[in-house]
Structures are given as C-alpha cells and as structure tokens.
Short mmCIF file of C-alpha atoms and ligand atoms in Angstrom, two decimals:
data_model
loop_
_atom_site.label_atom_id
_atom_site.label_comp_id
_atom_site.label_asym_id
_atom_site.label_seq_id
_atom_site.Cartn_x
_atom_site.Cartn_y
_atom_site.Cartn_z
CA MET A 241 137.73 98.76 77.09
CA ALA A 242 135.32 98.38 73.91
CA ALA A 243 136.71 99.06 70.37
CA PRO A 244 135.75 101.96 68.89
CA VAL A 245 132.99 101.68 66.81
CA LEU A 246 134.18 104.84 64.77
CA ARG A 247 137.89 105.98 64.93
CA VAL A 248 139.03 109.80 63.78
CA ASP A 249 142.40 109.82 62.80
CA ASP A 250 144.59 113.39 62.38
CA LEU A 251 141.56 114.35 60.38
CA ARG A 252 142.47 118.04 58.28
CA VAL A 253 139.20 119.62 56.51
CA TRP A 254 140.28 122.89 54.45
CA TYR A 255 138.35 125.60 52.88
CA HIS A 256 140.42 126.94 50.38
CA THR A 257 139.62 130.71 49.70
CA GLY A 258 141.07 133.78 47.47
CA ARG A 259 142.93 134.70 50.37
CA GLY A 260 144.14 131.48 51.54
CA PRO A 261 143.28 127.77 53.44
CA VAL A 262 140.78 128.09 55.81
CA LYS A 263 141.85 125.53 58.44
CA ALA A 264 138.34 124.33 59.59
CA VAL A 265 139.34 121.22 61.00
CA ASP A 266 143.27 120.87 61.78
CA GLY A 267 144.73 117.47 63.20
CA VAL A 268 141.47 116.30 65.42
CA THR A 269 141.86 112.99 66.52
CA PHE A 270 139.36 111.11 68.60
CA ASP A 271 136.75 107.69 68.75
CA VAL A 272 133.58 106.12 70.17
CA ILE A 273 133.04 103.25 71.26
CA SER A 274 129.77 101.60 70.79
CA GLU A 275 126.40 103.34 72.46
CA GLU A 276 128.55 105.77 73.60
CA ARG A 277 127.59 109.72 73.29
CA LEU A 278 129.81 112.47 72.99
CA GLY A 279 129.81 116.09 72.45
CA LEU A 280 131.69 118.41 70.24
CA VAL A 281 131.33 121.51 71.88
CA GLY A 282 132.46 124.79 70.68
CA GLU A 283 131.79 128.56 69.86
CA SER A 284 130.62 128.99 66.06
CA GLY A 285 134.02 128.56 63.63
CA SER A 286 135.20 125.94 65.68
CA GLY A 287 134.97 123.41 63.81
CA LYS A 288 132.32 121.41 65.17
CA SER A 289 130.15 121.18 61.89
CA THR A 290 132.58 120.82 59.67
CA ILE A 291 133.22 117.30 61.44
CA ALA A 292 129.53 116.30 61.13
CA LEU A 293 129.64 116.63 57.00
CA ALA A 294 133.62 115.36 56.76
CA LEU A 295 131.91 111.96 58.81
CA MET A 296 129.43 112.03 56.56
CA ARG A 297 131.73 112.54 54.02
CA LEU A 298 129.24 115.41 52.40
CA ILE A 299 131.71 118.53 52.30
CA ARG A 300 131.37 120.41 49.25
CA PRO A 301 133.90 122.46 47.31
CA PRO A 302 135.87 124.90 48.13
CA GLY A 303 136.02 122.48 51.57
CA LYS A 304 138.31 119.47 51.06
CA ILE A 305 139.29 117.09 52.94
CA GLU A 306 142.95 117.14 53.10
CA SER A 307 144.08 114.14 55.46
CA GLY A 308 143.87 111.85 57.85
CA SER A 309 141.05 108.52 58.29
CA ILE A 310 137.57 108.13 59.75
CA ARG A 311 137.17 104.63 60.31
CA LEU A 312 133.12 103.56 60.79
CA ASP A 313 133.27 99.47 61.92
CA GLY A 314 136.78 98.75 60.54
CA VAL A 315 136.14 100.48 57.26
CA ASP A 316 137.78 103.81 56.40
CA VAL A 317 135.05 106.04 54.75
CA LEU A 318 137.01 108.59 53.60
CA GLU A 319 138.89 105.68 50.93
CA VAL A 320 135.32 103.65 50.02
CA SER A 321 133.71 104.52 46.77
CA GLU A 322 130.82 107.37 46.04
CA GLU A 323 128.40 103.81 45.62
CA HIS A 324 129.94 102.46 48.90
CA MET A 325 129.60 105.72 51.18
CA ARG A 326 125.77 106.32 49.81
CA ARG A 327 125.06 103.02 51.17
CA LEU A 328 126.81 103.31 54.28
CA ARG A 329 124.78 106.84 55.14
CA LEU A 330 121.48 105.81 56.98
CA ALA A 331 122.18 102.53 56.84
CA THR A 332 125.51 102.67 59.70
CA LEU A 333 126.27 106.22 59.65
CA ALA A 334 123.23 108.99 60.21
CA LEU A 335 123.27 112.81 60.06
CA VAL A 336 120.34 114.79 62.28
CA ALA A 337 121.49 118.19 60.36
CA GLN A 338 121.13 121.52 62.00
CA GLY A 339 118.41 122.91 60.72
CA ALA A 340 116.99 119.57 59.59
CA MET A 341 113.52 119.89 59.91
CA ASN A 342 113.31 122.73 57.04
CA SER A 343 115.25 119.89 54.94
CA LEU A 344 111.54 118.42 54.33
CA ASN A 345 109.63 118.40 51.21
CA PRO A 346 107.12 120.59 52.22
CA VAL A 347 104.96 119.24 49.25
CA VAL A 348 105.77 116.04 50.67
CA ARG A 349 103.59 113.77 52.48
CA VAL A 350 105.72 112.35 55.87
CA ARG A 351 104.94 108.95 54.72
CA GLU A 352 106.40 109.63 51.27
CA GLN A 353 109.05 111.29 52.67
CA ILE A 354 110.22 108.04 54.85
CA VAL A 355 109.94 106.02 52.20
CA ASP A 356 111.88 108.22 50.27
CA ALA A 357 114.80 107.79 52.19
CA MET A 358 114.47 104.29 52.41
CA HIS A 359 114.19 103.79 48.43
CA ASP A 360 117.15 106.30 48.00
CA HIS A 361 119.12 103.56 50.06
CA ASP A 362 118.03 100.44 48.37
CA GLU A 363 115.23 99.56 51.06
CA HIS A 364 112.40 98.04 49.13
CA LEU A 365 109.62 97.04 51.10
CA PRO A 366 106.46 96.70 49.50
CA ALA A 367 103.47 98.74 50.06
CA ARG A 368 101.56 97.45 53.21
CA ALA A 369 105.28 96.77 54.55
CA ALA A 370 106.34 100.03 53.73
CA ASN A 371 103.61 101.50 55.83
CA GLU A 372 103.93 99.26 58.88
CA ARG A 373 107.30 100.29 58.94
CA VAL A 374 106.61 104.32 58.39
CA ILE A 375 104.15 103.77 61.35
CA SER A 376 106.47 101.59 63.50
CA LEU A 377 109.93 104.88 62.93
CA LEU A 378 106.73 107.37 63.85
CA ASP A 379 106.07 105.46 67.16
CA GLN A 380 109.79 105.09 67.73
CA VAL A 381 110.45 108.90 67.77
CA GLY A 382 107.12 109.04 69.82
CA LEU A 383 104.84 110.87 66.98
CA ARG A 384 100.79 109.50 66.36
CA PRO A 385 100.45 107.04 62.99
CA GLU A 386 98.24 109.81 61.48
CA VAL A 387 101.30 112.17 60.93
CA ALA A 388 102.34 109.84 58.47
CA ASP A 389 99.45 111.58 56.29
CA ARG A 390 100.29 114.73 57.24
CA PHE A 391 102.81 117.78 55.69
CA PRO A 392 105.52 119.49 57.10
CA HIS A 393 103.75 122.49 57.29
CA GLU A 394 101.17 121.18 59.53
CA LEU A 395 103.53 120.22 62.18
CA SER A 396 105.17 121.67 64.75
CA GLY A 397 108.94 121.96 65.20
CA GLY A 398 109.74 120.11 67.31
CA MET A 399 107.42 117.44 65.18
CA LYS A 400 109.22 117.93 62.08
CA GLN A 401 112.34 117.30 63.87
CA ARG A 402 111.32 113.84 65.36
CA VAL A 403 110.42 113.20 61.28
CA CYS A 404 114.37 114.09 60.80
CA ILE A 405 115.17 111.92 63.60
CA ALA A 406 113.03 109.15 62.14
CA ILE A 407 114.02 109.49 58.74
CA ALA A 408 117.72 109.39 60.18
CA ILE A 409 117.33 105.47 62.02
CA CYS A 410 114.87 104.18 59.34
CA LEU A 411 117.89 102.04 58.51
CA ARG A 412 118.80 101.53 62.11
CA PRO A 413 122.42 103.31 62.11
CA LYS A 414 125.33 102.07 64.20
CA VAL A 415 126.19 105.80 64.71
CA ILE A 416 123.79 108.86 64.86
CA ILE A 417 125.53 112.47 64.04
CA ALA A 418 123.03 114.97 65.44
CA ASP A 419 124.61 118.71 64.69
CA GLU A 420 122.28 121.18 67.16
CA PRO A 421 119.50 119.04 66.76
CA THR A 422 117.31 121.14 68.74
CA SER A 423 118.96 124.33 67.88
CA ALA A 424 115.54 126.95 67.23
CA LEU A 425 113.13 125.32 69.05
CA ASP A 426 112.34 126.57 72.55
CA VAL A 427 113.25 124.91 75.91
CA VAL A 428 110.47 122.47 76.64
CA VAL A 429 110.15 120.87 72.75
CA GLN A 430 113.93 121.13 72.48
CA ARG A 431 114.20 118.54 75.89
CA GLN A 432 110.96 116.33 73.97
CA VAL A 433 113.73 116.15 70.73
CA MET A 434 116.43 115.50 73.19
CA GLU A 435 114.48 111.84 74.65
CA THR A 436 113.65 111.04 71.90
CA LEU A 437 117.21 111.05 70.30
CA GLU A 438 117.98 109.09 73.49
CA ARG A 439 115.34 106.50 72.94
CA VAL A 440 116.22 106.09 69.88
CA GLN A 441 119.56 105.62 71.04
CA GLU A 442 119.01 103.29 73.40
CA MET A 443 116.71 101.64 71.11
CA LEU A 444 119.19 100.87 68.23
CA ASN A 445 122.46 100.04 71.02
CA ALA A 446 123.52 103.28 68.87
CA SER A 447 126.41 105.41 69.41
CA VAL A 448 125.91 109.41 69.24
CA VAL A 449 127.83 112.15 68.71
CA LEU A 450 126.22 115.15 69.77
CA VAL A 451 127.73 118.47 67.95
CA GLY A 452 126.52 122.00 69.76
CA HIS A 453 127.76 125.22 71.53
CA ASP A 454 125.28 125.01 74.72
CA MET A 455 127.16 123.20 77.58
CA GLY A 456 124.16 122.67 79.65
CA LEU A 457 122.43 120.48 76.66
CA MET A 458 126.30 118.60 76.62
CA ALA A 459 126.06 117.89 80.63
CA GLN A 460 122.97 116.12 80.20
CA PHE A 461 123.10 113.94 77.17
CA VAL A 462 126.69 113.01 76.70
CA ASP A 463 129.49 110.30 78.32
CA ARG A 464 132.24 112.14 77.11
CA LEU A 465 133.06 115.99 75.93
CA GLY A 466 135.07 117.11 73.52
CA VAL A 467 135.67 120.16 73.55
CA MET A 468 136.74 122.03 70.30
CA TYR A 469 138.92 125.93 69.71
CA ALA A 470 139.99 126.87 66.61
CA GLY A 471 139.49 123.39 64.53
CA ARG A 472 141.02 121.61 67.13
CA LEU A 473 140.23 119.63 70.21
CA VAL A 474 141.99 121.07 73.38
CA GLU A 475 140.34 118.65 76.12
CA VAL A 476 138.33 115.24 75.66
CA SER A 477 137.38 113.91 78.97
CA PRO A 478 134.03 112.05 80.69
CA VAL A 479 131.69 114.65 80.98
CA ASN A 480 131.59 115.21 84.74
CA ASP A 481 134.82 115.46 85.17
CA VAL A 482 135.23 118.48 82.82
CA PHE A 483 132.41 120.01 84.63
CA ALA A 484 133.49 119.26 88.22
CA GLU A 485 137.23 119.94 87.62
CA PRO A 486 137.90 121.63 83.71
CA LEU A 487 141.94 121.46 82.65
CA HIS A 488 142.44 123.61 79.63
CA PRO A 489 141.97 126.98 80.52
CA TYR A 490 139.56 127.69 77.58
CA THR A 491 136.91 124.57 79.07
CA GLN A 492 138.11 126.56 82.34
CA LEU A 493 136.48 129.95 80.81
CA LEU A 494 134.23 127.81 79.15
CA ILE A 495 132.45 126.89 82.31
CA ALA A 496 133.00 130.38 84.61
CA SER A 497 130.95 131.62 81.67
CA LEU A 498 127.75 129.59 82.29
CA PRO A 499 125.36 131.70 83.82
CA SER A 500 124.83 130.43 87.87
CA PHE A 501 122.47 130.75 90.84
CA GLU A 502 125.54 131.79 92.80
CA HIS A 503 126.30 134.45 91.35
CA LYS A 504 123.46 135.78 90.18
CA GLY A 505 123.96 139.49 88.28
CA THR A 506 127.69 138.95 87.04
CA PHE A 507 128.22 137.79 83.35
CA ARG A 508 131.60 137.05 83.04
CA GLY A 509 132.34 136.32 79.20
CA ILE A 510 136.09 134.62 77.52
CA PRO A 511 138.28 137.97 77.12
CA GLY A 512 139.05 138.28 72.95
CA LEU A 513 137.71 137.10 70.13
CA ALA A 514 138.17 133.49 68.27
CA PRO A 515 140.98 133.31 66.12
CA SER A 516 140.91 133.38 62.10
CA LEU A 517 141.47 130.41 60.65
CA LEU A 518 143.06 131.91 57.92
CA ASP A 519 145.60 132.92 60.05
CA ARG A 520 145.69 131.17 63.31
CA PRO A 521 147.96 132.47 66.20
CA SER A 522 151.77 130.55 66.43
CA GLY A 523 151.77 127.99 69.06
CA CYS A 524 149.21 127.36 71.11
CA SER A 525 146.02 129.05 69.12
CA PHE A 526 144.58 130.11 72.88
CA HIS A 527 147.62 132.23 73.72
CA PRO A 528 146.15 135.26 73.13
CA ARG A 529 143.53 135.03 74.55
CA CYS A 530 144.86 133.01 78.02
CA PRO A 531 144.84 133.86 81.70
CA HIS A 532 147.81 130.97 82.39
CA ALA A 533 149.60 131.74 78.61
CA MET A 534 154.13 131.41 78.91
CA PRO A 535 156.46 132.60 76.96
CA ARG A 536 156.82 128.58 75.46
CA CYS A 537 152.69 128.98 74.14
CA SER A 538 153.37 131.69 71.31
CA ILE A 539 155.90 128.83 70.10
CA GLU A 540 155.33 125.80 70.86
CA ASP A 541 152.24 123.78 69.78
CA PRO A 542 150.25 121.35 72.76
CA SER A 543 149.69 118.29 71.30
CA LEU A 544 146.76 116.64 72.34
CA THR A 545 147.91 114.20 75.54
CA GLU A 546 146.57 111.95 78.20
CA VAL A 547 147.37 113.61 81.49
CA ARG A 548 145.05 111.32 83.41
CA PRO A 549 143.40 108.17 83.25
CA GLY A 550 140.59 108.85 80.37
CA ARG A 551 141.41 112.95 80.34
CA TRP A 552 142.92 114.33 77.41
CA VAL A 553 143.99 118.08 77.36
CA ALA A 554 146.34 119.91 75.02
CA CYS A 555 147.84 122.27 77.18
CA HIS A 556 151.43 123.12 77.99
CA LEU A 557 150.47 123.72 81.84
CA TYR A 558 150.27 120.06 81.75
CA ASP A 559 153.28 118.86 79.96
CA ALA A 560 154.83 116.79 83.00
CA SER A 561 151.65 115.15 84.01
CA SER A 562 151.21 112.68 80.95
CA VAL A 563 149.95 108.65 81.50
CA THR A 564 152.49 106.48 80.52
CA PRO A 565 150.68 103.36 78.98
FE1 SF4 B 736 147.16 128.67 77.87
FE2 SF4 B 736 149.80 127.78 77.25
FE3 SF4 B 736 147.89 125.98 77.97
FE4 SF4 B 736 147.40 127.11 75.42
S1 SF4 B 736 149.01 125.79 76.24
S2 SF4 B 736 145.94 126.99 77.24
S3 SF4 B 736 148.24 129.35 76.09
S4 SF4 B 736 148.72 127.35 79.23
#
C-alpha cells in the first residue's frame, strides 16, 4: 500500500470550560494515502470539524490540542514553528471551511483576494503573471475570467464557494480539507461544487479529507469513510463496504435512517441523544443507545481494530475477529 501523505495519531483536542474539559476529539487515529478521498461523517458535535481545524493547527482557546501527532508528508505539524506552519498552509495543506464563501471580503474584487492569498504565503508574482494565475485558477474551478473583476456580492453562493476552492488550491496543496463545503447550497449547486472539488483534486493529484454529515454526498465522493461518534472514530472502511455491510451498530443505524424508496413514508431515527462530551458515558460511549449493548459495554472501552482486511471498527461484538498481521 502507498505511504500515507497524512497520518493522524491518537489526536486529542479538548475545549476547557468552567465545568471541565469538553473532549471534542479524544484519541483519533487515521491516515490518508496519496490521491485518496477520505470522508469523516458524524452528527453535530461528533468532533469532525474540530479535526479539520486541528489538521490546519487552527484550534483557538479555550480549545487545545492536548496530545497526539499529525504528520504531513513526514513533518509533524504540531511540532513546527508558527512561521513554518503558515508556510505549510495552502502550500501543502488547504482548508475549504464551512461557510467559506462568507469569509470572502465583500468589498474586495475576486482577483485581489486570490492574489492576497498568494502574497500571504510568500508567492509574489509580477502583476501580469499574477493575473494569468488568477484566470487559470478561475478556469480550473469552472469560472469565467470576468469573475476576477467581480465583487463577491455579485456572485451566487456556488460561484463564491468555487472562488474559495480557487484560493485553497492557489499553491497546489497536497491535501485539501473540505469541511461541509456544500452546506447552505441547493442540491444542484452542491453537485457542481463537488464536481469542481473532484476536478481540482484530480488535476493536482491531491488527497481530500471531506468532513460532513451527508451520507449521500459521502457515498458519491469518498473512497473510504470514517464514522465519528462522541469524539472518536467508531468505524473506518472502504465506502462501498460501509453501505453494503455496516459493521458498527451506530453506522448500521445511521444507514438504516437514510430515506429509501423501499420504505416510503417511514422514518427510522437513532434512539436517544448524542452524549455530552463533558461527561461521556463509561465504556463504549454508544452503549446507552445501542441495541446490541452487553454488560461489558458500559465498562470496557472498545478500541478501533482491524476486524477484516481494510475494515476497522471499535465494538466488542467483533472482539474475536481481529486481523492478525
Ligand atoms: Fe454496542 Fe457494545 Fe458495540 Fe458499543 S461496544 S457499539 S455498546 S455492542
């Protein structure tokens, strides 16, 4: 198997509050190989967006990366200086954040915003070359050259999001992190934005970490899917396997709750509520909601284990099935 371009090891990110630490990410390990698309899916508060920010080292107080490592092309991004990290952002690792289109400056033309992003990361081109680069980046995201002269308020949501993708790829990053890149867009525009992301990924031979809650979007876009619950990964598998045969009881319920043509008019939700990350249930965090819970589940915390080749799950139901190396 190809060497991972990104390796996250036992990552913990906590938010410190007066009532104690909120353990938003609590011992997460995964890797992404070159040109792979990995999805991280989960309910709100499952920790997936915190992982996206941690990968960029953009966690701000009261949040803190407590421990773990994030190795990007062999460099531990948690160990490098702030200046080194600034250079890694966009050049190696880029984020298309949730609601990124709202971060565009409404009174600055698109051209200037793309050039500013390049300047901020030490890419200083003569005016003519910079303009050519802007036009080429717009073309790569499917926007016409005249968009360079527009202000963001003159663009539709989908066009603004594509401008954000153009900014994210302006220094040809190896890994693109896309955190709910299509939230607040209608279905047709969502599709266009995802096609744009797919195209630029292929053009750059980059890897993508797609963070979101939309299982349909994940099914269409990613190669492997990591399912998050209460700050942890509970299943990581090739996406087709997850849909054909979900292993973790939470993944099974997530998939059963998707609308289907066969069961028109019926809606099956997941019983109970997601736990508070201030006071996680003992043992397996999912045990209060799990239809298969056994006495040991409230005592012993299952670890993420490869139970079949390429299929990782954190659940005591599979304790005897670990793959031996
Ligand atoms: Fe359910 Fe137990 Fe598996 Fe947790 S460890 S998902 S409670 S069966």
